[in-house]
Coordinates of C-alpha atoms and ligand atoms in Angstrom, one line a residue:
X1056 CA -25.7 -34.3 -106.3
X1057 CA -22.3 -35.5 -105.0
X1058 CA -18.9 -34.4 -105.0
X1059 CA -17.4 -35.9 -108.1
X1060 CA -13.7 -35.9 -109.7
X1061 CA -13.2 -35.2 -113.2
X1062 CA -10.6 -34.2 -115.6
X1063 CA -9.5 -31.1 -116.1
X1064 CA -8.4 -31.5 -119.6
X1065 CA -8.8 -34.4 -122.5
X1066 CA -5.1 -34.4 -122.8
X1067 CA -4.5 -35.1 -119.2
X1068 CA -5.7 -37.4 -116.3
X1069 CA -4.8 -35.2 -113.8
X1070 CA -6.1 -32.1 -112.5
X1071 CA -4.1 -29.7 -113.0
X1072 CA -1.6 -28.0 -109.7
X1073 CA -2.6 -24.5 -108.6
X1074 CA 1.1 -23.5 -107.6
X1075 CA 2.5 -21.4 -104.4
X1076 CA 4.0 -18.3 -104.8
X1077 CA 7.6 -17.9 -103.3
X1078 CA 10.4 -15.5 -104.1
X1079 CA 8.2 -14.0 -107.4
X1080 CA 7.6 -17.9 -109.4
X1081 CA 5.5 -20.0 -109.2
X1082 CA 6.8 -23.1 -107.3
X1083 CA 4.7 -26.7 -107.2
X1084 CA 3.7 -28.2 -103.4
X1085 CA 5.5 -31.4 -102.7
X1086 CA 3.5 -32.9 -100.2
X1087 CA -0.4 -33.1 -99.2
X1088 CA -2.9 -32.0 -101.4
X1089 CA -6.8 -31.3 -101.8
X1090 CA -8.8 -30.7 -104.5
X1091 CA -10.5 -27.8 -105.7
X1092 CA -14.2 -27.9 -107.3
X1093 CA -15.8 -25.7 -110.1
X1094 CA -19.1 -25.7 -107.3
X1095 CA -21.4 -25.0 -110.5
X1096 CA -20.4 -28.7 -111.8
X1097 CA -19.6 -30.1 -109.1
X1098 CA -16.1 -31.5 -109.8
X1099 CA -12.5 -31.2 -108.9
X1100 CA -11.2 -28.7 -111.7
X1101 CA -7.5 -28.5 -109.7
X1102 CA -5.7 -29.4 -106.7
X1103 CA -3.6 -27.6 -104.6
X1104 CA -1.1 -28.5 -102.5
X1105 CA -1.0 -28.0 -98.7
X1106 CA 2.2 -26.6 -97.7
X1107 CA 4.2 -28.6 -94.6
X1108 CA 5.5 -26.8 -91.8
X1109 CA 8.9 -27.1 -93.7
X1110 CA 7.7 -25.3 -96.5
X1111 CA 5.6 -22.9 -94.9
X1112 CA 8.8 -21.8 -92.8
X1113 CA 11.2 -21.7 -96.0
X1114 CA 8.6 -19.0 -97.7
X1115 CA 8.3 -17.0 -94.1
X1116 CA 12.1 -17.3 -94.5
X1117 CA 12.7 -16.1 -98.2
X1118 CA 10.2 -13.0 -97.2
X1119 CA 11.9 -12.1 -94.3
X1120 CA 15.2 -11.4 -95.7
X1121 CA 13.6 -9.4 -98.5
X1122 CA 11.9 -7.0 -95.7
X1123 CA 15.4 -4.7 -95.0
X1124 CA 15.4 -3.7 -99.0
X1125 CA 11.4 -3.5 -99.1
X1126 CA 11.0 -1.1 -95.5
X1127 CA 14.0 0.8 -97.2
X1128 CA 13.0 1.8 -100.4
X1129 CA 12.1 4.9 -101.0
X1130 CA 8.4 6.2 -100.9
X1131 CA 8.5 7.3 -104.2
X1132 CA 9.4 4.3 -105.5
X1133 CA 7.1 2.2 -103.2
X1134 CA 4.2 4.1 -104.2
X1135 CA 4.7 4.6 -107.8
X1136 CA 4.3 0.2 -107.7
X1137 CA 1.0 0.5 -105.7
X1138 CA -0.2 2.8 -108.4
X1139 CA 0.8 0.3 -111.6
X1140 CA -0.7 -2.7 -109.0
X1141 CA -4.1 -0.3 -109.0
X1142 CA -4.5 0.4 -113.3
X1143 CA -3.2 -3.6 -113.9
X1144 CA -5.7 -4.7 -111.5
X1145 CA -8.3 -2.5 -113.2
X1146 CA -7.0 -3.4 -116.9
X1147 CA -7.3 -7.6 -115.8
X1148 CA -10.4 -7.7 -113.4
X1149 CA -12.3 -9.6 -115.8
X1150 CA -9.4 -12.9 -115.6
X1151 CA -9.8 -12.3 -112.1
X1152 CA -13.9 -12.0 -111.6
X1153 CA -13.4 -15.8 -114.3
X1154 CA -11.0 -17.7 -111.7
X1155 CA -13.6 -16.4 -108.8
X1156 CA -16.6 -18.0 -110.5
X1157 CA -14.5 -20.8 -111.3
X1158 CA -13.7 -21.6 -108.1
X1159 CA -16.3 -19.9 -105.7
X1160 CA -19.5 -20.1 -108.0
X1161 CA -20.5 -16.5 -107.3
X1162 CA -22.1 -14.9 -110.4
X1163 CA -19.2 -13.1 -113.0
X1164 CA -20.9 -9.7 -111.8
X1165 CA -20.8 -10.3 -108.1
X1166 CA -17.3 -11.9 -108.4
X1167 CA -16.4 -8.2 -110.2
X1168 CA -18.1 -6.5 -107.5
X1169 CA -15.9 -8.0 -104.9
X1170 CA -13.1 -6.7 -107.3
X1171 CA -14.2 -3.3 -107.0
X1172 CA -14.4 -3.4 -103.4
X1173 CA -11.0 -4.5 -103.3
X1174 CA -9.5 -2.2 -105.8
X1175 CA -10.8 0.8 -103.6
X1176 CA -8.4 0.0 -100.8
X1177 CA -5.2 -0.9 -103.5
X1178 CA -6.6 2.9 -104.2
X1179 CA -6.3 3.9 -100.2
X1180 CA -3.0 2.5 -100.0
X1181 CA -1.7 4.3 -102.3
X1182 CA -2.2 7.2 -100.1
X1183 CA 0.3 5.5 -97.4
X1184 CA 3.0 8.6 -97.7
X1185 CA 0.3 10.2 -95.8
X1186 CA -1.7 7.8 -93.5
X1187 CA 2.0 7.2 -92.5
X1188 CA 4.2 9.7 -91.9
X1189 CA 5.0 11.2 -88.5
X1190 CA 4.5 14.1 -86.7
X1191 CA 7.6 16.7 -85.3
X1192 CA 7.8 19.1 -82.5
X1193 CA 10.5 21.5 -82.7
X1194 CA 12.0 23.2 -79.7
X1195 CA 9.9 20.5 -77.1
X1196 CA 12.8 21.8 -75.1
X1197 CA 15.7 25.1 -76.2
X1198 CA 17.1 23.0 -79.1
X1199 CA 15.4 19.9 -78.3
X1200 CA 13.2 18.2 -80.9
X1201 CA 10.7 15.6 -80.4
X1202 CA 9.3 13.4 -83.9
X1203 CA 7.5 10.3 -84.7
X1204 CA 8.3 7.5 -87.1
X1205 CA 5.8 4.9 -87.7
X1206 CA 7.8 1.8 -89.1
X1207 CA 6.6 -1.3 -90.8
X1208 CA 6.6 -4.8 -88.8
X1209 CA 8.5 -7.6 -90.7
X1210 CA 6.5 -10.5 -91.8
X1211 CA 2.6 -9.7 -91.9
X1212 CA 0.3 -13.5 -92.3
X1213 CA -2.7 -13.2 -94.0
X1214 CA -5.6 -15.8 -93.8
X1215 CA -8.2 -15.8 -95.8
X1216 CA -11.8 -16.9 -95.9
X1217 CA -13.5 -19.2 -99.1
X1218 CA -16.2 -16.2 -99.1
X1219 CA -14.2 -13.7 -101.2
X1220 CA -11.2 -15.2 -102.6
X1221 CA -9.8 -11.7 -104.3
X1222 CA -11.5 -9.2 -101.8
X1223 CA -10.3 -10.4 -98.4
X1224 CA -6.9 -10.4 -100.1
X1225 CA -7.1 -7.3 -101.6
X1226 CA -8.7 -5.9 -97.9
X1227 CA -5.4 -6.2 -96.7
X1228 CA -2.2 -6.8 -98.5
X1229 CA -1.9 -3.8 -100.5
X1230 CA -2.0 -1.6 -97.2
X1231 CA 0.6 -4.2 -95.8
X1232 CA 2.9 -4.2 -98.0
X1233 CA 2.7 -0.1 -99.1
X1234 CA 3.1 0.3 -95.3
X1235 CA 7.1 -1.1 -96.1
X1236 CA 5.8 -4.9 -94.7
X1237 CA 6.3 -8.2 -96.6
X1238 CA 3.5 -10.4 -96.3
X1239 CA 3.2 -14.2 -96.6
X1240 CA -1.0 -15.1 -97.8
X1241 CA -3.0 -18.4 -96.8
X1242 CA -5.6 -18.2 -99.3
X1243 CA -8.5 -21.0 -98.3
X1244 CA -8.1 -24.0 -99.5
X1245 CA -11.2 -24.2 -101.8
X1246 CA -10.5 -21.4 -104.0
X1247 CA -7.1 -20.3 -103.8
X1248 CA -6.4 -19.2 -107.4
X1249 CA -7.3 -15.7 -106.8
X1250 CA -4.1 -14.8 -104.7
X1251 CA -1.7 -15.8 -107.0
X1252 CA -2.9 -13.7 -109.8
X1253 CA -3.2 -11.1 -107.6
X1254 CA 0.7 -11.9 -106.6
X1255 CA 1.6 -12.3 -110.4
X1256 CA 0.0 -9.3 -111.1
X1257 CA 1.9 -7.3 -107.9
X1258 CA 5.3 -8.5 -109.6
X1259 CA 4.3 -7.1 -113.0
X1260 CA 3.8 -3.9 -111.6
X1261 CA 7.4 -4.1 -110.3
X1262 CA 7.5 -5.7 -106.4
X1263 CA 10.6 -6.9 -105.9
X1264 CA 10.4 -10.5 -105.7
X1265 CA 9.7 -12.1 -102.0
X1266 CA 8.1 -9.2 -100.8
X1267 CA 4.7 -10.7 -101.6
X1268 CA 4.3 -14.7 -101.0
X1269 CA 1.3 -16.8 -101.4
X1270 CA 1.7 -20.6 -99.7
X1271 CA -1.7 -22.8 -99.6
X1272 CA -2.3 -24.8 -97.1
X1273 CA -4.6 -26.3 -94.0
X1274 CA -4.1 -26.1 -90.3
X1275 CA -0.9 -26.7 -90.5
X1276 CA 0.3 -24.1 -92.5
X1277 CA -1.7 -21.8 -90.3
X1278 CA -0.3 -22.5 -87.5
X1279 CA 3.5 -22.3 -88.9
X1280 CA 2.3 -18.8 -89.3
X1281 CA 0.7 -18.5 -85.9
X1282 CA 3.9 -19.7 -84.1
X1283 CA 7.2 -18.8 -86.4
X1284 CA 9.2 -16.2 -84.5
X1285 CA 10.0 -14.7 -87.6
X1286 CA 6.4 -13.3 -88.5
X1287 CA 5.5 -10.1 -86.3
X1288 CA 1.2 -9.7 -87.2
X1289 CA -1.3 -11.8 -88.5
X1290 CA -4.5 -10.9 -90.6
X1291 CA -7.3 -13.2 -90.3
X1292 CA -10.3 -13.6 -91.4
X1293 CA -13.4 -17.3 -91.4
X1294 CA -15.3 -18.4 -88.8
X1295 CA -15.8 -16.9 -85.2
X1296 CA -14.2 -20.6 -83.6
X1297 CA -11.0 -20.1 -85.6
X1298 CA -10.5 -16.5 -85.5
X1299 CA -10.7 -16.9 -81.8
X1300 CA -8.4 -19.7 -82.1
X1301 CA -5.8 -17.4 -84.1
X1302 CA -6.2 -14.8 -82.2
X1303 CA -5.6 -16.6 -78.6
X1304 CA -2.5 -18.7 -80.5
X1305 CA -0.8 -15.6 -82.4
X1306 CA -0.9 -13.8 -79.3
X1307 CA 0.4 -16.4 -77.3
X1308 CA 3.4 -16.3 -79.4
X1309 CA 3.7 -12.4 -79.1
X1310 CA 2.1 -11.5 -82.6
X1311 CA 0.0 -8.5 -82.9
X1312 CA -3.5 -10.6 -84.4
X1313 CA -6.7 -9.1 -86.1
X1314 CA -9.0 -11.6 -86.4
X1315 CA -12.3 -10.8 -88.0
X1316 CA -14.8 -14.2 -87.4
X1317 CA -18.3 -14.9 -88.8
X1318 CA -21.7 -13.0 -88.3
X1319 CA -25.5 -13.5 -87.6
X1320 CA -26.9 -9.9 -89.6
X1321 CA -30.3 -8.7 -88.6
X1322 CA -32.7 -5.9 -90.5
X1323 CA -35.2 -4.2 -88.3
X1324 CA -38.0 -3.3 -90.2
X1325 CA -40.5 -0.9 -88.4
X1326 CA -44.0 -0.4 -89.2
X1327 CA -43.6 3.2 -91.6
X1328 CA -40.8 1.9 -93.5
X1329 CA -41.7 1.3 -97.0
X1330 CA -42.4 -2.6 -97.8
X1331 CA -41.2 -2.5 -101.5
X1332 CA -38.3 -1.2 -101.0
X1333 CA -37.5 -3.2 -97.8
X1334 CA -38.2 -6.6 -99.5
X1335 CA -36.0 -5.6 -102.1
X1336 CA -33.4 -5.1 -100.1
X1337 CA -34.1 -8.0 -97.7
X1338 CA -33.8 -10.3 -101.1
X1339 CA -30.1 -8.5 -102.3
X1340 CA -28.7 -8.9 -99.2
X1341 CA -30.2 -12.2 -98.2
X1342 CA -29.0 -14.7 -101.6
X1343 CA -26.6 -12.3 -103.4
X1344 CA -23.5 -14.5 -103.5
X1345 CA -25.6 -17.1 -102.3
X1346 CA -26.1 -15.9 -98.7
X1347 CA -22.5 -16.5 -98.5
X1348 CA -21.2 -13.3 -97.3
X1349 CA -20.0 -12.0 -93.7
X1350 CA -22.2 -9.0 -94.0
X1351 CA -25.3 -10.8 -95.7
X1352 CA -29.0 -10.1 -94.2
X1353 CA -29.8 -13.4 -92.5
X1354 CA -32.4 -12.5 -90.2
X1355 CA -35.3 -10.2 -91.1
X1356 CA -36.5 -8.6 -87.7
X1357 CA -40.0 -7.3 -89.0
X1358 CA -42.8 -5.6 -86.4
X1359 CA -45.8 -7.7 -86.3
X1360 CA -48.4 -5.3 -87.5
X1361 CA -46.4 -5.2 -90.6
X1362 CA -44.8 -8.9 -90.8
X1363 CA -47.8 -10.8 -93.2
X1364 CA -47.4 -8.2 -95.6
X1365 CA -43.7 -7.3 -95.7
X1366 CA -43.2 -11.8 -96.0
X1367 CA -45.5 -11.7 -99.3
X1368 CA -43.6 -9.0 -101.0
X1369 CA -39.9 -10.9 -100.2
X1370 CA -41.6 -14.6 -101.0
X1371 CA -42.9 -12.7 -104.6
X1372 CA -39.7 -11.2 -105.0
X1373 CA -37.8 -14.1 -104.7
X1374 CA -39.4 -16.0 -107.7
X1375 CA -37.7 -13.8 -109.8
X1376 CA -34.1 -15.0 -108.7
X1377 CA -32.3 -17.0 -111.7
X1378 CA -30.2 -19.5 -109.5
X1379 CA -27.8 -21.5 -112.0
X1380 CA -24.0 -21.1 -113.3
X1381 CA -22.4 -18.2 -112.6
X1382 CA -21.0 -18.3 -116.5
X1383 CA -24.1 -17.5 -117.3
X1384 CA -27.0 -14.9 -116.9
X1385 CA -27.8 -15.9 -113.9
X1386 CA -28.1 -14.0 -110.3
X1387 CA -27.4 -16.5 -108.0
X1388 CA -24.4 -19.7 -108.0
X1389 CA -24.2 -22.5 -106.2
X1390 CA -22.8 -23.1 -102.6
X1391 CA -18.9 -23.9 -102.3
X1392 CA -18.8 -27.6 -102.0
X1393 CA -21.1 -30.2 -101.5
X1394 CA -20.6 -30.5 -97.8
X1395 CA -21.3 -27.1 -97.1
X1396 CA -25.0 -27.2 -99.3
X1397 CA -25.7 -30.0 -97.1
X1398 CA -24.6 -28.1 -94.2
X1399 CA -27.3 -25.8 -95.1
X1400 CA -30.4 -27.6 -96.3
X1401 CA -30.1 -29.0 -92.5
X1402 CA -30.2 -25.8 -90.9
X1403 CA -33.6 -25.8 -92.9
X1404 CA -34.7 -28.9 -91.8
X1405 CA -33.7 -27.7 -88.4
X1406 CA -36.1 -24.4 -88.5
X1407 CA -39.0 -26.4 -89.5
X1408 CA -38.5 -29.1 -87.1
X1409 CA -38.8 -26.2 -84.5
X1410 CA -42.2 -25.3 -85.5
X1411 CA -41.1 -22.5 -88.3
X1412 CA -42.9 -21.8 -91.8
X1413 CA -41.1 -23.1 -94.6
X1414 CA -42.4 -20.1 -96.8
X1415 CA -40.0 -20.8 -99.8
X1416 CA -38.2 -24.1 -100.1
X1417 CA -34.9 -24.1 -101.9
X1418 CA -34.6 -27.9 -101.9
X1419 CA -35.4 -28.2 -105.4
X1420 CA -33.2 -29.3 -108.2
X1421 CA -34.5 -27.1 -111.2
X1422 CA -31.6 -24.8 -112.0
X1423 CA -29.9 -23.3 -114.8
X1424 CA -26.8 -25.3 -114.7
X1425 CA -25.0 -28.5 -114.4
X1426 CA -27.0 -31.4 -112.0
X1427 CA -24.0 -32.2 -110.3
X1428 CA -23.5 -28.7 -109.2
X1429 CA -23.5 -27.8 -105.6
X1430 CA -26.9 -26.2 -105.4
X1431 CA -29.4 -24.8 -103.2
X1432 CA -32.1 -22.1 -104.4
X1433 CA -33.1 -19.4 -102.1
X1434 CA -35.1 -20.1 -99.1
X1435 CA -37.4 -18.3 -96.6
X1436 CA -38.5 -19.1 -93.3
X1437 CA -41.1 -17.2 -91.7
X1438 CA -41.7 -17.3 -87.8
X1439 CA -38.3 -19.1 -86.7
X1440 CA -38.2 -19.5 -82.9
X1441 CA -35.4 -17.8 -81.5
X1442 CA -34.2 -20.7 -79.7
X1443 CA -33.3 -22.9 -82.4
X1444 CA -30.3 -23.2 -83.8
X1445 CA -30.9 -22.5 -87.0
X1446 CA -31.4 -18.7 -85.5
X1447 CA -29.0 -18.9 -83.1
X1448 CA -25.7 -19.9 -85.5
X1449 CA -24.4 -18.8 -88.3
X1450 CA -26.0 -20.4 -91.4
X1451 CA -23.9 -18.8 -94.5
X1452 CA -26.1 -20.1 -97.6
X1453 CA -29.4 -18.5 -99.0
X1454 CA -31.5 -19.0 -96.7
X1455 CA -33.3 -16.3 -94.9
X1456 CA -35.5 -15.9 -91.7
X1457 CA -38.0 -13.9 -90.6
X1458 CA -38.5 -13.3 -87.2
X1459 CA -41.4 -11.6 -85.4
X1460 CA -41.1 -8.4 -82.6
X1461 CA -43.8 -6.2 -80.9
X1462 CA -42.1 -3.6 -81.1
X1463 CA -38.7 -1.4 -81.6
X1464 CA -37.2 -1.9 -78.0
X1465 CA -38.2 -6.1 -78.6
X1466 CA -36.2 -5.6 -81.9
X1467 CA -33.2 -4.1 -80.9
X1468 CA -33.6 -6.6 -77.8
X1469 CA -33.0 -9.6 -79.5
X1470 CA -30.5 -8.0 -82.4
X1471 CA -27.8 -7.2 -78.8
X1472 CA -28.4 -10.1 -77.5
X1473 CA -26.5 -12.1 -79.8
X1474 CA -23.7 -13.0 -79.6
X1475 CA -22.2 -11.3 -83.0
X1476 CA -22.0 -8.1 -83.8
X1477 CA -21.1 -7.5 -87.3
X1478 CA -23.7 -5.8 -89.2
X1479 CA -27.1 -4.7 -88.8
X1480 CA -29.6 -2.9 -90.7
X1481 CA -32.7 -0.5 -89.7
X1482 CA -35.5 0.1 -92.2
X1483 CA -37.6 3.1 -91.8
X1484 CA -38.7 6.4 -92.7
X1485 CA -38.5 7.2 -89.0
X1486 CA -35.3 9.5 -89.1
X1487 CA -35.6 9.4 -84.9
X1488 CA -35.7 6.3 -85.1
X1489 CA -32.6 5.2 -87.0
X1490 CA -30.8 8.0 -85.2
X1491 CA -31.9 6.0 -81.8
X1492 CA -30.9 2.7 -83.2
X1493 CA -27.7 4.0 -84.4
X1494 CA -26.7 5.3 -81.0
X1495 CA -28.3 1.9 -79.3
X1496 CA -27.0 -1.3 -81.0
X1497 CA -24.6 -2.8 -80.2
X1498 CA -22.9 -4.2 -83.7
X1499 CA -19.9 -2.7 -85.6
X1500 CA -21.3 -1.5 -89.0
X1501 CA -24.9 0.1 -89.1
X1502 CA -26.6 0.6 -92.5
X1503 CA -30.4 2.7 -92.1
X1504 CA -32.7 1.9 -95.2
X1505 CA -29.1 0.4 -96.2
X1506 CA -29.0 -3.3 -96.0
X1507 CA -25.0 -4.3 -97.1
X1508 CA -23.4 -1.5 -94.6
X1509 CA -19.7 -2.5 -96.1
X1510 CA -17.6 1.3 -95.2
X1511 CA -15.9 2.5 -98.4
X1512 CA -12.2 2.1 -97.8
X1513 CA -11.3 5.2 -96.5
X1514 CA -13.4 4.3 -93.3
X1515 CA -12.3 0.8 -91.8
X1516 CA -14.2 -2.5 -91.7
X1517 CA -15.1 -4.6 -88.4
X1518 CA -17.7 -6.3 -86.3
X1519 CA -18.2 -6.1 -82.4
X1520 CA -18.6 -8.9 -80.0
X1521 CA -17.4 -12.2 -81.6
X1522 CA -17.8 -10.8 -84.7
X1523 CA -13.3 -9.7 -84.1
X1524 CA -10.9 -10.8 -82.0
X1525 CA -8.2 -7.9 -81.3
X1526 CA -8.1 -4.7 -81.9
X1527 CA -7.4 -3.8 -85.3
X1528 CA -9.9 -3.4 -88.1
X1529 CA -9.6 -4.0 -91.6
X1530 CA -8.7 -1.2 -94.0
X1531 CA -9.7 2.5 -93.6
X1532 CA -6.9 4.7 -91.2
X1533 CA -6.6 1.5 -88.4
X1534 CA -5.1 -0.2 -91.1
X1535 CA -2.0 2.1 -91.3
X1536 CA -1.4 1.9 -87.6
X1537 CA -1.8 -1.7 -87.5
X1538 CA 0.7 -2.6 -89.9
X1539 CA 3.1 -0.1 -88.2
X1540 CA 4.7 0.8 -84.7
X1541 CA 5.4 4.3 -83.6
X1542 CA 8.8 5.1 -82.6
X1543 CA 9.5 8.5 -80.8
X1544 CA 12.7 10.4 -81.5
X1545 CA 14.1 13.1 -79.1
X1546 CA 17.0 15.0 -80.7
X1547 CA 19.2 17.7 -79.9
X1548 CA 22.5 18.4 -81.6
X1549 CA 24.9 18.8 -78.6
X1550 CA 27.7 21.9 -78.2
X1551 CA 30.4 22.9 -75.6
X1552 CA 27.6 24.2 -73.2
X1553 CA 25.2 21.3 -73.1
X1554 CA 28.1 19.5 -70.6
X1555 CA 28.6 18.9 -67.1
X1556 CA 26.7 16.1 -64.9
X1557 CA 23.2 15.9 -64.1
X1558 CA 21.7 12.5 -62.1
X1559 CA 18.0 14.1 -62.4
X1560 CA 15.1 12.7 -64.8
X1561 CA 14.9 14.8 -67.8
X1562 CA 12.8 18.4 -67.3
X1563 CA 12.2 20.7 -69.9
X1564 CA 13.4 24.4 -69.8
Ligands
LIG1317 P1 -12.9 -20.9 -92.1 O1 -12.8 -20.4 -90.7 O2 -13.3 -22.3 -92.3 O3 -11.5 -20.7 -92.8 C1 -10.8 -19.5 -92.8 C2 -9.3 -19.8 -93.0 O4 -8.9 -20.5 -91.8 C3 -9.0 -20.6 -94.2 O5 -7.8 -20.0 -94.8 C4 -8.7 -22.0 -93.7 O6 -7.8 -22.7 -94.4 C5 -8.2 -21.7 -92.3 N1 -8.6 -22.8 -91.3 C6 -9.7 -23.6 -91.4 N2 -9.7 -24.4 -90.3 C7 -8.6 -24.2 -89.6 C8 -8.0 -24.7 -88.4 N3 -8.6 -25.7 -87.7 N4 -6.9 -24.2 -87.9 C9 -6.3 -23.2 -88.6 N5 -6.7 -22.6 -89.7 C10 -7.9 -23.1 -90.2 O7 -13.9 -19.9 -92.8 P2 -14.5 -20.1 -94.3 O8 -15.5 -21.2 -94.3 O9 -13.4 -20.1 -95.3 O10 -15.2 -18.7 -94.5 C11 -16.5 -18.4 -94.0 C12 -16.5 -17.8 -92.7 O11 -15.8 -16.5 -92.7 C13 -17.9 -17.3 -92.2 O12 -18.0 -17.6 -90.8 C14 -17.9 -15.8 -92.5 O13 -18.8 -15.1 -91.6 C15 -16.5 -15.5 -92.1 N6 -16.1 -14.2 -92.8 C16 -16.0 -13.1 -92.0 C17 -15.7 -11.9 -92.5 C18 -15.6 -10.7 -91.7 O14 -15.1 -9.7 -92.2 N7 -15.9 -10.7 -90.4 C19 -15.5 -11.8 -93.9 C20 -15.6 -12.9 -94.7 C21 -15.9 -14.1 -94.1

């Protein structure tokens, strides 16, 4: 099972180039480059190219002088485009969901699920003429009137995560850009196809060209982005270390950052909450995209009057999860690379070196697809001590731990203690109970008897603790105000009688 490079097509020996996407075309990397697998066989399928600091400023540049025409044009116009992008995105999700299993591995169902999570906030921002507009005062003083204008920033950086190649895009440009920004997206590295449909499919819908740009690249490109004077906000989203790293380095250079990092997601269970449907949900949340989402369940807090049982029902459970190419009718794809799988499997090895119960081992290579693929079936680990690493960091593949508590207060102990604060789950029938935990824990998004709490798009998305870095959350009404800044207007039109000198501050009469 190694990482191994193939062609892409009998005609020729190269793979083919996944292009940037500067001034509306398509426009070839010159420089670096890094190959991109099909994870379900395990070979490169294309490379892109990682953009220099050169190139990365040239596209920052082409955007920015498109942004006066963009912030100018008229709402109508603005939001009749956001409305074609919504029904083309709809009519052509299918293309899309195929380049996401291409590239990520993710099952063609899930990889149209993240579609529809992203189409409902193209759907919010169509709504911008509202979430944007200002407020007026009239007659704050005799003929004086006070208003607010919130205007759009410049240049708005997005960087995005492997994890959901269409969604995390779709999370935030559309709001971006309806807000009257241009926006410049960093897709990652390993699957970065998805963003330039999306782009190709924002020009067909009628953006002027420039006003949406998609350059591919590494750390370098990144940090053009976190550093170039002429981009004004940045959107990230990964791993906590380098959201904490964009954040600290955007600010630095006087960008307003959101930076939304990685997750550790726990599911009380208490001792009335019904076990069938609890291991159900435990199993969805645990190994649906292979573990490898921000907001899956990877720890499983169950009381210990309960814990024998509610382990045999998720362990039976499991055996019915087809692991295998995402092509196929399968439920569950491979991991993103070979590296990471390997990653993984340690974190495993880890657990059970620290005394835990290997319950389910996913080490084995019987799957529905290719042998080369980069695979790993689901895995549980019963009784994992809470001072081993594999609890303590983030381990983003299918793997799932149970952890044992005495009680509620022991639960909700351990779950704000750590040190993310993403997304948590409560299972009961206890309606006290949930209400408590609700009001008690200390993570962003709280789902009760819901495991996946993701808020629709008209709420906003984000984590507590080091879960986010700045203040801004992802989609929802935040969204508006983050890709905007409020200017206040006082107005009065003058005549004959307003002259004459006065030193003194302003009072109203
Ligand atoms: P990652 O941090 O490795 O990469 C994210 C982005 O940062 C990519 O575009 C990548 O090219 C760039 N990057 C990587 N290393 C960099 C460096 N040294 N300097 C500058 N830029 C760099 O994350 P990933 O592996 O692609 O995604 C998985 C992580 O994302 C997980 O930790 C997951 O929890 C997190 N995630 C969080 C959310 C959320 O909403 N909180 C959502 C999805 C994923």
């Amino acid at each position: 099972m190694t990482d191994t490079v193939v062609e892409t097509t009998e005609q020729s020996d190269k793979p083919t180039a996944i292009p940037h996407w500067i001034a509306g075309a398509r426009r070839e990397g010159t420089g670096r480059t890094a190959p991109v697998y099909n994870p379900a066989l395990g070979t490169v399928v294309s490379e892109v190219g990682l953009a220099s600091s050169e190139e990365m400023s040239e596209a920052i540049a082409s955007a920015n002088a498109v942004f006066p025409a963009w912030r100018d044009l008229s709402i109508a116009k603005r939001q009749s485009i956001m409305f074609r992008f919504r029904e083309l995105i709809v009519q052509r999700k299918d293309e899309l969901a195929t380049i996401v299993t291409r590239e990520h591995g993710k099952v063609h169902s899930d990889a149209l699920g993240e579609i529809a999570r992203g189409i409902e906030v193209a759907e919010l921002a169509t709504a911008f003429p509202l979430l944007t507009k200002g407020e007026y005062s009239e007659n704050a003083s005799t003929g004086v009137d006070v208003y607010s204008l919130r205007q759009p920033l410049g240049v708005v950086g997005i960087i995005s995560p492997f994890n959901f190649p269409a969604m995390i895009p779709l999370w935030f440009a559309p709001v971006a850009l309806a807000a009257g920004n241009v926006v410049v997206i960093k897709p990652s590295e390993k699957d970065p196809s998805s963003a330039v449909f999306i782009a190709e499919l924002f020009k067909e819908a009628g953006l002027p060209d420039g006003v949406l740009t998609v350059v591919h690249g590494d750390k370098e490109a990144v940090d053009t982005l976190l550093t170039h004077p002429d981009v004004q906000a940045i959107s990230f989203v990964g791993s906590t270390p380098i959201a904490e790293y964009v954040y600290r380095t955007g600010s630095e250079h006087g960008k307003r950052v959101q930076a939304l990092g990685g997750a550790k997601n726990h599911m009380l269970v208490l001792p009335d909450a019904d076990l069938d449907v609890t291991a159900d949900a435990a199993v969805n949340a645990g190994f649906g995209s292979a573990g490898e989402r921000c907001m899956a369940i990877s720890v499983v807090v169950a009381v210990d009057s309960i814990a024998d049982e509610l382990a045999a029902k998720i362990k039976e459970k499991m055996g019915a999860i087809r692991t295998g190419d995402g092509t196929r009718d399968n439920d569950m794809g491979p991991l993103i690379t070979g590296q990471h799988r390997d990653k993984v499997v340690g974190y495993i090895q880890t657990a059970a070196d620290d005394g835990a119960d290997v319950l389910v081992d996913g080490r084995d290579p019987e799957v529905d697809g290719d042998p080369n693929g980069f695979w790993l079936k689901p895995t549980l680990i019963d009784k994992v001590p809470t001072d081993s690493t594999a609890y303590k960091e983030e381990i983003f593949g299918p793997v799932l731990s149970i952890v044992r508590v005495a009680s509620y207060e022991e639960g909700l102990e351990l779950i704000n203690a750590n040190q993310y604060g993403n997304g948590t789950a409560i299972f009961t029938n206890d309606g006290g109970a949930a209400r408590r935990f609700q009001n008690e824990v200390q993570v962003g998004m709280v789902g009760i008897n819901v495991p996946i709490p993701v808020p629709v798009g008209y709420h906003s998305f984000g984590g507590w603790k080091r879960s986010i870095f700045g203040q801004g959350k992802a989609y929802g009404k935040h969204a508006f105000d983050f890709y905007t800044r409020e200017k206040v207007v006082t107005s009065r039109w003058l005549d004959p009688s307003h002259g004459g000198l006065n030193l003194g501050f302003p009072q109203h009469d």
